[in-house]
XYZ file of C-alpha atoms in Angstrom:
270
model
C 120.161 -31.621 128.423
C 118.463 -32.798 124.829
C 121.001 -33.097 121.882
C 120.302 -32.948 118.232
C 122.039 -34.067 115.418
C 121.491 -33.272 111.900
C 123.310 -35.657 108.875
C 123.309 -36.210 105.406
C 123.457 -39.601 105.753
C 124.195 -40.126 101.336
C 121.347 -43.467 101.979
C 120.423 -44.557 105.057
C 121.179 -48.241 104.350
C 124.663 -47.164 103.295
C 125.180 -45.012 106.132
C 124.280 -48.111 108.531
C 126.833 -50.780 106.374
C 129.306 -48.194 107.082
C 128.797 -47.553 111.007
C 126.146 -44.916 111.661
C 124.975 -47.774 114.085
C 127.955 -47.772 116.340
C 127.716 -43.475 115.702
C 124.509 -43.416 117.724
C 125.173 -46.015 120.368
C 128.027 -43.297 121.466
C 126.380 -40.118 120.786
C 123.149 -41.566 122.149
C 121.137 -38.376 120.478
C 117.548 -37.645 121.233
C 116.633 -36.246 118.305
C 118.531 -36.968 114.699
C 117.427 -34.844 111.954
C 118.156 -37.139 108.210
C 118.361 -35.776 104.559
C 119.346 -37.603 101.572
C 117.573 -41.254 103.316
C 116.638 -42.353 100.004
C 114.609 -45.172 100.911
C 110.933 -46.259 102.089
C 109.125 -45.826 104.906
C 109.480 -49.660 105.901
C 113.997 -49.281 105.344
C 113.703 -46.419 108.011
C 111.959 -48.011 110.499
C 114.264 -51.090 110.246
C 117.163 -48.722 111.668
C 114.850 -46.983 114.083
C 112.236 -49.303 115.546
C 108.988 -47.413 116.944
C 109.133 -48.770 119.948
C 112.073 -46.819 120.650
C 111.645 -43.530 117.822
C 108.994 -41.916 116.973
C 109.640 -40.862 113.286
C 108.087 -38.496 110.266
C 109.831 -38.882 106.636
C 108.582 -37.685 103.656
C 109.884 -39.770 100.703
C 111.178 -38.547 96.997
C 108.825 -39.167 94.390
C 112.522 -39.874 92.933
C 113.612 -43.602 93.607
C 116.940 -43.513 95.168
C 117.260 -39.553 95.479
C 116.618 -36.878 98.436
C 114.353 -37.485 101.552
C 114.503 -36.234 105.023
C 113.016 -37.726 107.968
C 112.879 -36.859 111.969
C 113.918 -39.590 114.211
C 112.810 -38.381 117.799
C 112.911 -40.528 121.295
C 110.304 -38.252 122.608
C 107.125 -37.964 121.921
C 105.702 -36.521 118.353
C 102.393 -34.788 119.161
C 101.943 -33.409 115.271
C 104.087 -33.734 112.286
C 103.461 -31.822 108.939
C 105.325 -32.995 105.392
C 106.234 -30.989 102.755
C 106.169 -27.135 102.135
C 102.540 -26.828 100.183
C 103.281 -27.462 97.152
C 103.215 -30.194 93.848
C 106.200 -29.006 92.099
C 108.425 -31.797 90.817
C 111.828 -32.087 93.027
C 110.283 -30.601 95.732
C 109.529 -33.653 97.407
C 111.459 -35.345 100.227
C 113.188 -32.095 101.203
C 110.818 -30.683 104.229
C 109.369 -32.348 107.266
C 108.021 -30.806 110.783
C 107.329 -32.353 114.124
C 105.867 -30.563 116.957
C 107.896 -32.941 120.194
C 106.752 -32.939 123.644
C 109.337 -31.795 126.313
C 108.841 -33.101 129.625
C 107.857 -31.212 132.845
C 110.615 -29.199 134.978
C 109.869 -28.655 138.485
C 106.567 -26.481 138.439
C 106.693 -25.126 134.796
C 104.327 -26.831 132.542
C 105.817 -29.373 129.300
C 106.458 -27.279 126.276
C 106.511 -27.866 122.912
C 109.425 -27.875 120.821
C 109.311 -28.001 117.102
C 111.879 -29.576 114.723
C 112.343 -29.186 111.290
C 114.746 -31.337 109.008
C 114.942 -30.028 105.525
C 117.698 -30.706 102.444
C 117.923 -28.066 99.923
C 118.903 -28.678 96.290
C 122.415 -28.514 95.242
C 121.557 -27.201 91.814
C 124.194 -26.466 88.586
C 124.586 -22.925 87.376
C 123.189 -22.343 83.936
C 120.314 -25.472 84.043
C 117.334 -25.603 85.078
C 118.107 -26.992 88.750
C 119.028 -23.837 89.742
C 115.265 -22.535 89.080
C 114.555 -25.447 91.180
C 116.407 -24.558 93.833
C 115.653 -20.781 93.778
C 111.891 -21.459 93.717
C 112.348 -23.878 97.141
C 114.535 -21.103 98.770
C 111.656 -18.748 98.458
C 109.233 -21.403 99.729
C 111.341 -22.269 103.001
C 111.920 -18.302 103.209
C 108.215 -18.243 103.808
C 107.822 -20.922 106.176
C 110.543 -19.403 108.034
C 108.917 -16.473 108.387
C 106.055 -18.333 109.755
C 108.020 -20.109 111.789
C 110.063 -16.685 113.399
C 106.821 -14.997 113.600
C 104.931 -18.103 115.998
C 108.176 -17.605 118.297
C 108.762 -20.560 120.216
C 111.123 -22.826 120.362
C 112.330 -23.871 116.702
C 115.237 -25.838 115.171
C 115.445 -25.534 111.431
C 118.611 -27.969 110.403
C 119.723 -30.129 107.674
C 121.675 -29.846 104.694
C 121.096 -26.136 103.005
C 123.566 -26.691 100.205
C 125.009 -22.993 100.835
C 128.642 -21.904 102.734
C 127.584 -18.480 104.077
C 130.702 -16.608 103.986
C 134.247 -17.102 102.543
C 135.021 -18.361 106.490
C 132.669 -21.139 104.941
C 134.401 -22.877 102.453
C 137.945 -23.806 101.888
C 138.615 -22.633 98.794
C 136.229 -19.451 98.263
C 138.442 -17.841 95.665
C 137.421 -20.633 92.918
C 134.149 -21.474 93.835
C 132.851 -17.622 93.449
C 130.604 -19.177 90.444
C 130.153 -22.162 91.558
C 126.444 -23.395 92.861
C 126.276 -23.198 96.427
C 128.445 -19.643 97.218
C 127.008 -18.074 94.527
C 126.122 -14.392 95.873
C 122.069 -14.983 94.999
C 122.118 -17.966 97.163
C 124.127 -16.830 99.900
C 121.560 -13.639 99.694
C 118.716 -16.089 101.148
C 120.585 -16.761 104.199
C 121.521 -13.119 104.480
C 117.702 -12.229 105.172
C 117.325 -15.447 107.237
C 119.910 -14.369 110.292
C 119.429 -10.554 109.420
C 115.793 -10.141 108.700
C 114.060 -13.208 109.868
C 116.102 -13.222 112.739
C 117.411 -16.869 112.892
C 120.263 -18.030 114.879
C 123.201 -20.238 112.623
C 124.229 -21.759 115.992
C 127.135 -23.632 114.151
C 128.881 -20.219 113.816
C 127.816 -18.624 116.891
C 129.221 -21.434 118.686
C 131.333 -22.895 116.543
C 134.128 -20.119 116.642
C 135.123 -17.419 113.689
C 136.562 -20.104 111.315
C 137.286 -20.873 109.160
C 135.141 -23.818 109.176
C 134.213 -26.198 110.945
C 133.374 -27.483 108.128
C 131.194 -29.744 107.531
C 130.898 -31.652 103.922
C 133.964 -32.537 101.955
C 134.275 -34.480 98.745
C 134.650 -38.241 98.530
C 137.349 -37.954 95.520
C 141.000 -36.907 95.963
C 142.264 -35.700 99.402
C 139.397 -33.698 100.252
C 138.934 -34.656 103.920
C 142.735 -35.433 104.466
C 143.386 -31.776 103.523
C 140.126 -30.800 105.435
C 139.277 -28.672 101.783
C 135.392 -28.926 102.849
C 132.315 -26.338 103.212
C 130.293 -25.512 105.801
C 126.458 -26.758 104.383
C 124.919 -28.277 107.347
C 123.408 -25.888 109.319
C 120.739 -25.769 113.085
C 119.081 -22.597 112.546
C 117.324 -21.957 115.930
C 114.836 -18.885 116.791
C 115.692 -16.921 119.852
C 114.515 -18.452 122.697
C 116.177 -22.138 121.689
C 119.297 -19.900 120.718
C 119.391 -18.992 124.521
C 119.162 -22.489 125.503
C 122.085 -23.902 123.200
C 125.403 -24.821 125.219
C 127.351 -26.762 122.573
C 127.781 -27.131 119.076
C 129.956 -30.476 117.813
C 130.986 -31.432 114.341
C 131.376 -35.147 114.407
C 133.898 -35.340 111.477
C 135.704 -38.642 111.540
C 138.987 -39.750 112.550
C 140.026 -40.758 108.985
C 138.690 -40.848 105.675
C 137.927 -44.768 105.545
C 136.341 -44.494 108.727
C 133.354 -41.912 107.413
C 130.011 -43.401 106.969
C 128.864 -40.116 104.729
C 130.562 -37.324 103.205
C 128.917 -35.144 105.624
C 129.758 -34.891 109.022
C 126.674 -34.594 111.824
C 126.523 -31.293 113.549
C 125.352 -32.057 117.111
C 123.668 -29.097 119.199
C 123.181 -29.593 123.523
C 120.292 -27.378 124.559
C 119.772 -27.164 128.710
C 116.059 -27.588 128.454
């Protein structure tokens, strides 16, 4: 069995001071997918030592803001940052690793790719939503790329979008709100429809609503459970076939949450 785990960890650093640590001991994942790390390449590998992760991160040119790293316990044979391109913002939101899965019995070791990306959160009527529009057509290409290769492919991290109303708490007044706006929610349309990605966090996860995975630090957000459903493993075909179980890991209480997010952990018989 190999389980993944996707987070928003809101800083790395932060995430640690308030028990990520312990998090992992338990869950003992092989392979976390990070967004939001918002720190350096020498931070990171404080929390996750090479000589027990292999990582990839690709830093904000942003001090303090975005960045999404793989932390993997096997083997990282090729890892490939960024989606092609100089625009401003766009860093820190996209990193690949090809890993190396062992041997089983007489079939040879595959290859299993991983992708950890974290997609803008924008604000209807400025310019951040051109920002985020213009990366959603970028990872709609790679993804096509990706489908096409076939394989096996996890896409996961935090997209920033609740898919349907089943997705969000309260639907009704967030309509025109960034994030369930019908444009946005278009994208993933064509991903599961078109592109034919798996969102294993539904398929497995029940009809909702929720699980949801984000809610708000302010007011009674998470005591209410008033969250969306943002995070996301989007998985082609042949790893959807291989998924067993889909967790969200949402805290026992509000002061015992090391992120707003929760991690969404998939188990894949590979």
């Amino acid at each position: 069995m190999l389980t993944i785990a996707t987070a928003n960890v809101n800083g790395i650093r932060a995430a640690f001071k308030r028990g990520m640590g312990p998090w992992i001991q338990t869950r003992t994942p092989d392979v976390l997918l990070l967004q939001e790390v918002r720190a350096p390449d020498e931070i990171l590998s404080d929390f996750f030592p090479t000589s027990e992760w292999d990582l990839a991160h690709q830093e904000s040119e942003f001090k303090g803001r975005a960045g999404v790293a793989i932390a993997s316990r096997l083997p990282m044979s090729a890892v490939r940052i960024g989606l092609g391109s100089d625009v401003p913002g766009e860093t820190g939101r996209w990193v690949e690793a090809d890993l190396e899965l062992p041997a089983r019995d007489a079939a040879p070791a595959r290859t299993l790719t991983v992708v950890s990306t974290y997609i803008h959160s924008g604000t209807v009527g400025t310019p951040s939503m051109e920002e985020k529009y213009a990366f959603l057509d970028r990872v709609t290409a790679r993804l096509g790329e990706l489908a096409e290769g076939g394989g096996l492919v996890v896409v996961a991290g935090d997209l920033n979008i609740a898919h349907r109303n089943v997705d969000i708490k309260n639907w009704k007044g967030n309509l025109k709100a960034a994030g369930f706006l019908p444009e946005e929610r278009a994208y993933l349309d064509r991903w599961f429809d078109d592109l034919g990605w798996h969102d294993l966090g539904r398929e497995l996860g029940g009809e909702g609503p929720g699980p949801y995975t984000w809610w708000s630090w302010r007011g009674k957000a998470f005591d209410t459970d008033s969250g969306w459903r943002i995070d996301y493993q989007l998985v082609t075909p042949d790893l959807a076939d291989a998924a067993v179980a889909v967790d969200v890991d949402r805290a026992p209480s509000y002061d015992t949450r090391w992120s707003d997010h929760a991690p969404l952990v998939a188990t894949y018989d590979l």
